[in-house]
XYZ file of C-alpha atoms in Angstrom:
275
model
C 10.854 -19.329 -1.360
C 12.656 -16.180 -1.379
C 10.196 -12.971 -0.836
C 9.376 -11.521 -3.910
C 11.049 -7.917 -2.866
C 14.454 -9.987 -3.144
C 13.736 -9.973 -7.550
C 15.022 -8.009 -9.817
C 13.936 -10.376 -12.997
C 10.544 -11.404 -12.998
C 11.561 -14.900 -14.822
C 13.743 -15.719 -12.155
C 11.258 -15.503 -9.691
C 8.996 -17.473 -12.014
C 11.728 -20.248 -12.273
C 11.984 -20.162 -8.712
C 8.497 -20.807 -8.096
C 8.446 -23.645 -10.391
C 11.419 -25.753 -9.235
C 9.861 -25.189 -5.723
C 6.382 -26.376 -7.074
C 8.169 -29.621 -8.394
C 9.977 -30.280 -5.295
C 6.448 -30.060 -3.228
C 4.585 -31.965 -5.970
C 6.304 -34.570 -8.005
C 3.132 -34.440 -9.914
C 3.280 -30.692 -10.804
C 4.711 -30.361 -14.625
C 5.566 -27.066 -16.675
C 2.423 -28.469 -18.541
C 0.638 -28.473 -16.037
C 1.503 -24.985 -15.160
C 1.499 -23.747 -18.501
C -2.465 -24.734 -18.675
C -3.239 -22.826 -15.168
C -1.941 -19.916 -16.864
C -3.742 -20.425 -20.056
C -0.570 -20.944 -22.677
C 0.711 -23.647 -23.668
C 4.571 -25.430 -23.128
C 6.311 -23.414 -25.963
C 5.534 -20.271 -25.211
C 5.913 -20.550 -21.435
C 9.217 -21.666 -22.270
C 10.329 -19.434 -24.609
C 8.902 -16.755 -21.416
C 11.214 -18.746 -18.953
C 14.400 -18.352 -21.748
C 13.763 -14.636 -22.089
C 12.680 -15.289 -25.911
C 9.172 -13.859 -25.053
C 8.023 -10.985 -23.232
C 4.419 -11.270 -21.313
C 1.119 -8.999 -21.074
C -0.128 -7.369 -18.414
C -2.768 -9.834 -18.496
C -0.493 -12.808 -18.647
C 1.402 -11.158 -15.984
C -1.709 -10.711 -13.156
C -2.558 -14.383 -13.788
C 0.594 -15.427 -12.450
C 0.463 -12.886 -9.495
C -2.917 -15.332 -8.510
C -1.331 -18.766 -8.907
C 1.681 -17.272 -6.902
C -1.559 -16.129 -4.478
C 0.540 -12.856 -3.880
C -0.570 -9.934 -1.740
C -1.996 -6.642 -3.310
C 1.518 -5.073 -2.872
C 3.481 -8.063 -3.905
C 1.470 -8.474 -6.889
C 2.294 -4.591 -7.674
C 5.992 -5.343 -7.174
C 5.797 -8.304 -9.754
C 4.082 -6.109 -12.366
C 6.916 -3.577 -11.821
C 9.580 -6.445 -12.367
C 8.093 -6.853 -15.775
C 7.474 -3.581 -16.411
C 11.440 -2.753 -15.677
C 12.269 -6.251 -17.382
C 10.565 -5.444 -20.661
C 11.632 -1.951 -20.797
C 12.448 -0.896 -24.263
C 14.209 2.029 -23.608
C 16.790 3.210 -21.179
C 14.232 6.269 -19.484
C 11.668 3.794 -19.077
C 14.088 1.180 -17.900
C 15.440 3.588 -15.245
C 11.219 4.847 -14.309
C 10.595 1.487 -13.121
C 13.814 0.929 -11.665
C 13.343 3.838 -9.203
C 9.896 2.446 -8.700
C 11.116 -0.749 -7.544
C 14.118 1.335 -5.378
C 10.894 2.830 -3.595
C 9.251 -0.616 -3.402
C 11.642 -2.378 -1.733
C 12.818 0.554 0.636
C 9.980 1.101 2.130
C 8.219 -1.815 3.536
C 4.751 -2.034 5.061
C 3.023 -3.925 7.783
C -0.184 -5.437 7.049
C -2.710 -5.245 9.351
C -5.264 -8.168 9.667
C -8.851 -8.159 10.654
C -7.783 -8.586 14.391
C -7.128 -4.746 14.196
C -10.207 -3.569 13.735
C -10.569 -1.560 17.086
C -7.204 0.270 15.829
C -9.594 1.853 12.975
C -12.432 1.900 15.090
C -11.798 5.879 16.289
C -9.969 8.015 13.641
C -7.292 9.232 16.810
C -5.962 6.274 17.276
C -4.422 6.301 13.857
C -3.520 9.710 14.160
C -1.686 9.079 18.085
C 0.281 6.196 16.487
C 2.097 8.759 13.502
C 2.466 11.670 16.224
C 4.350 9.372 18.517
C 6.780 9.423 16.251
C 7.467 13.136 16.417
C 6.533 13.643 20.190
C 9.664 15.722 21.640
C 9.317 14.412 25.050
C 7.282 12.277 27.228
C 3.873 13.944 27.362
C 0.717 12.852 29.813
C -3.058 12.530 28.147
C -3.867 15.923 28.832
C -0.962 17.760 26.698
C -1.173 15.364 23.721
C -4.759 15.342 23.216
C -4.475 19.321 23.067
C -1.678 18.634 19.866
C -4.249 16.506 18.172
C -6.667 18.594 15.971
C -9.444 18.433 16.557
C -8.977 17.383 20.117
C -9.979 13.880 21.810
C -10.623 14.024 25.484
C -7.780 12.589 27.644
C -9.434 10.265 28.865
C -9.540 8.550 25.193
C -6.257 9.014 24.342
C -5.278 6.789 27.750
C -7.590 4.250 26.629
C -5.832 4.901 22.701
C -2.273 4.723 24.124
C -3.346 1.738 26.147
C -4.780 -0.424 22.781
C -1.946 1.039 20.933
C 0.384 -1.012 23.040
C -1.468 -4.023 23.680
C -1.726 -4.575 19.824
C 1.849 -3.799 19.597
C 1.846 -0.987 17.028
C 4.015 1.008 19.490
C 6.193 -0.140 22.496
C 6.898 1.612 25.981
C 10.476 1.557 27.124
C 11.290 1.320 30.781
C 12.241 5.229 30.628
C 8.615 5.750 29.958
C 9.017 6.738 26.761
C 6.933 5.310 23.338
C 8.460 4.768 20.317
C 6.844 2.905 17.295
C 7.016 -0.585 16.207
C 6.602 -0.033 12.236
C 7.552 3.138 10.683
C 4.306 2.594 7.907
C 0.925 0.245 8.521
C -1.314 -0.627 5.783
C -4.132 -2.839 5.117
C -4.611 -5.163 2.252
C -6.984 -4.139 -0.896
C -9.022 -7.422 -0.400
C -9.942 -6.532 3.335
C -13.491 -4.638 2.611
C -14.155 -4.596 6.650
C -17.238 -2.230 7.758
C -14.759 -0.552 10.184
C -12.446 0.373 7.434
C -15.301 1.850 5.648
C -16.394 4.059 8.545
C -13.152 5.419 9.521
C -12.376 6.458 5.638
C -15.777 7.978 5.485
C -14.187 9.592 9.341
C -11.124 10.941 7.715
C -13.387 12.560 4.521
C -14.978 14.415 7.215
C -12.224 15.857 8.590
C -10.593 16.873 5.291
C -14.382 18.232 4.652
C -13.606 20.036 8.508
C -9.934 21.224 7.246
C -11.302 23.988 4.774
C -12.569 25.514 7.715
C -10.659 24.241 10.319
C -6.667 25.725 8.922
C -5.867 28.216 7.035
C -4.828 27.511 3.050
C -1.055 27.600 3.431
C -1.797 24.840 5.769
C -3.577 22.801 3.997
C -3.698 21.541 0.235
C -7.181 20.584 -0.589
C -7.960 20.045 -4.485
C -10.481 18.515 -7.034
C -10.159 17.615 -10.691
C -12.969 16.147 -12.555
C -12.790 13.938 -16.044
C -14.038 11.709 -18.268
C -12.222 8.072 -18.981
C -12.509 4.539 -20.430
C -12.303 1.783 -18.195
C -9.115 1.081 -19.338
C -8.155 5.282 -18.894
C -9.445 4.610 -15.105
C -7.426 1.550 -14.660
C -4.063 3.703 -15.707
C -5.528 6.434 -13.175
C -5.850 3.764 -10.148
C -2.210 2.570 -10.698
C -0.660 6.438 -10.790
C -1.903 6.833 -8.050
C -0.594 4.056 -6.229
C 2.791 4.790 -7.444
C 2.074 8.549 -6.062
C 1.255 6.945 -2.664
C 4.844 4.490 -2.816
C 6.413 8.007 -3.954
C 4.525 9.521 -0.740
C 5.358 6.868 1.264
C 9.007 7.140 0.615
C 9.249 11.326 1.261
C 7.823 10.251 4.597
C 10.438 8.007 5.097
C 13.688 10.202 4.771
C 11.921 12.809 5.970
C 14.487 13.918 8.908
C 12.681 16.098 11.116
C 8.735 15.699 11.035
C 7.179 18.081 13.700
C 3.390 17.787 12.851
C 0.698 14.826 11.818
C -0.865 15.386 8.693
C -3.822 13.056 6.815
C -3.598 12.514 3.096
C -6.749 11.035 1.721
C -6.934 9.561 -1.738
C -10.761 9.561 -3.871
C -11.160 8.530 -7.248
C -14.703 7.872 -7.921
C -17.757 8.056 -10.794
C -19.972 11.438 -11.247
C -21.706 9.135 -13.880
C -22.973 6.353 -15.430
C -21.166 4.759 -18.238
C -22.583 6.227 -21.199
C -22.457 3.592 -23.431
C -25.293 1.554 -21.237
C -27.390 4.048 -23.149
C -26.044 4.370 -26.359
């Protein structure tokens, strides 16, 4: 099939899907599909003729028989978001959503790359060889990077950096990287990932004293929600980090690394356990 970023209807992706089911599995029947996704026949052909619109719910339960990435199943929610539209503002919000989407395309990084996370610097050395203004030894760049690694360790960073080939080496000498933007899926809970975001909160914690304020932008905002109010919170903000993402990306001259950390977590318990 067709990656999903290649949709602009949701129900022709669905369609797709199905015809390619059938030709895999003679056995495989819009029945049989309809029951996976908990309707029956009618209405999943009324859905496939455009006479029905779907949930939210309806719509994440065929994001998991599709087995889609975290980001893929995103882009599939905004496809019937934008689809279903009722009015012409909304229709062109979720338009410019999927614009973002499909412009700016990330790599997913497995497992394998856990010794990438493993030292907060070698994240930061990947995004500042994109900006480096000439070929630099060990000694110079580890003085740019704040606070500073010992040469020796960015050698050893550089070194790793290649061998998993998140950046490349020309035969001028020169690095350049492989991927503008690297991500790593929502389902991979690895401990590594854990201890470099609990790395990168220190050094936001270390940025208050570390620059000065018109260097840095360092905010809180505390609230009360439903789980249905946090739900609407989690997906703003992804759509702030695709929005993010995308300044990054046309950005024409970047001169300096910067980290951007994201929390959204409880001060509480829910009060209703006690009600």
């Amino acid at each position: 099939m067709e990656s999903i970023y290649k949709y602009k209807d949701y129900r022709a992706y669905i369609k797709d899907y199905y015809e390619n089911a059938v030709a895999q599995n003679m056995r495989f029947s819009l029945r049989s599909f309809a029951s996976k996704l908990g309707l029956n026949v009618s209405n999943l052909t009324r859905i496939l003729k455009g006479e029905r619109n779907i949930s939210e719910t309806t719509a994440k339960r065929f994001t998991c028989i599709f087995k889609l990435h975290d980001r893929e199943s995103q882009y599939f929610l905004l496809l019937v978001h934008y689809n279903q539209a009722r009015t012409q503002e909304d229709k062109q919000l979720f338009y410019e959503q999927i614009r973002l989407f499909r412009k700016t395309r990330l790599r997913n990084l497995g497992p394998e790359y856990d010794e990438y996370f493993s030292q907060w610097y070698n994240v930061a050395l990947r995004e500042l060889i994109n900006i480096l203004p000439a070929k630099l030894n060990s000694t110079e760049i580890a003085k740019l990077l704040q606070p500073s690694p010992k040469p020796n360790d960015i050698r050893k960073s550089l070194n790793l950096l290649i061998r998993l080939g998140l950046i490349k080496k020309h035969e001028d000498g020169t690095l350049a990287l492989s991927e503008k933007f690297v991500s790593t899926p929502d389902e991979w809970t690895s401990t590594t990932i854990h201890s470099f975001q609990i790395g990168m909160a220190e050094l936001g914690k270390e940025a208050l004293n570390r620059f000065p304020k018109n260097e840095r932008n360092i905010s809180t905002f505390t609230l009360s929600l439903s789980s249905q109010g946090f739900g609407r919170v989690a997906e703003a903000v992804r759509r702030f980090q695709q929005e993010i993402a995308d300044i990054a990306n046309s950005d024409q001259n970047p001169d300096r690394v910067y980290e951007l950390n994201c929390q959204f977590f409880p001060l509480s318990k829910p009060c209703r356990e006690h009600s």
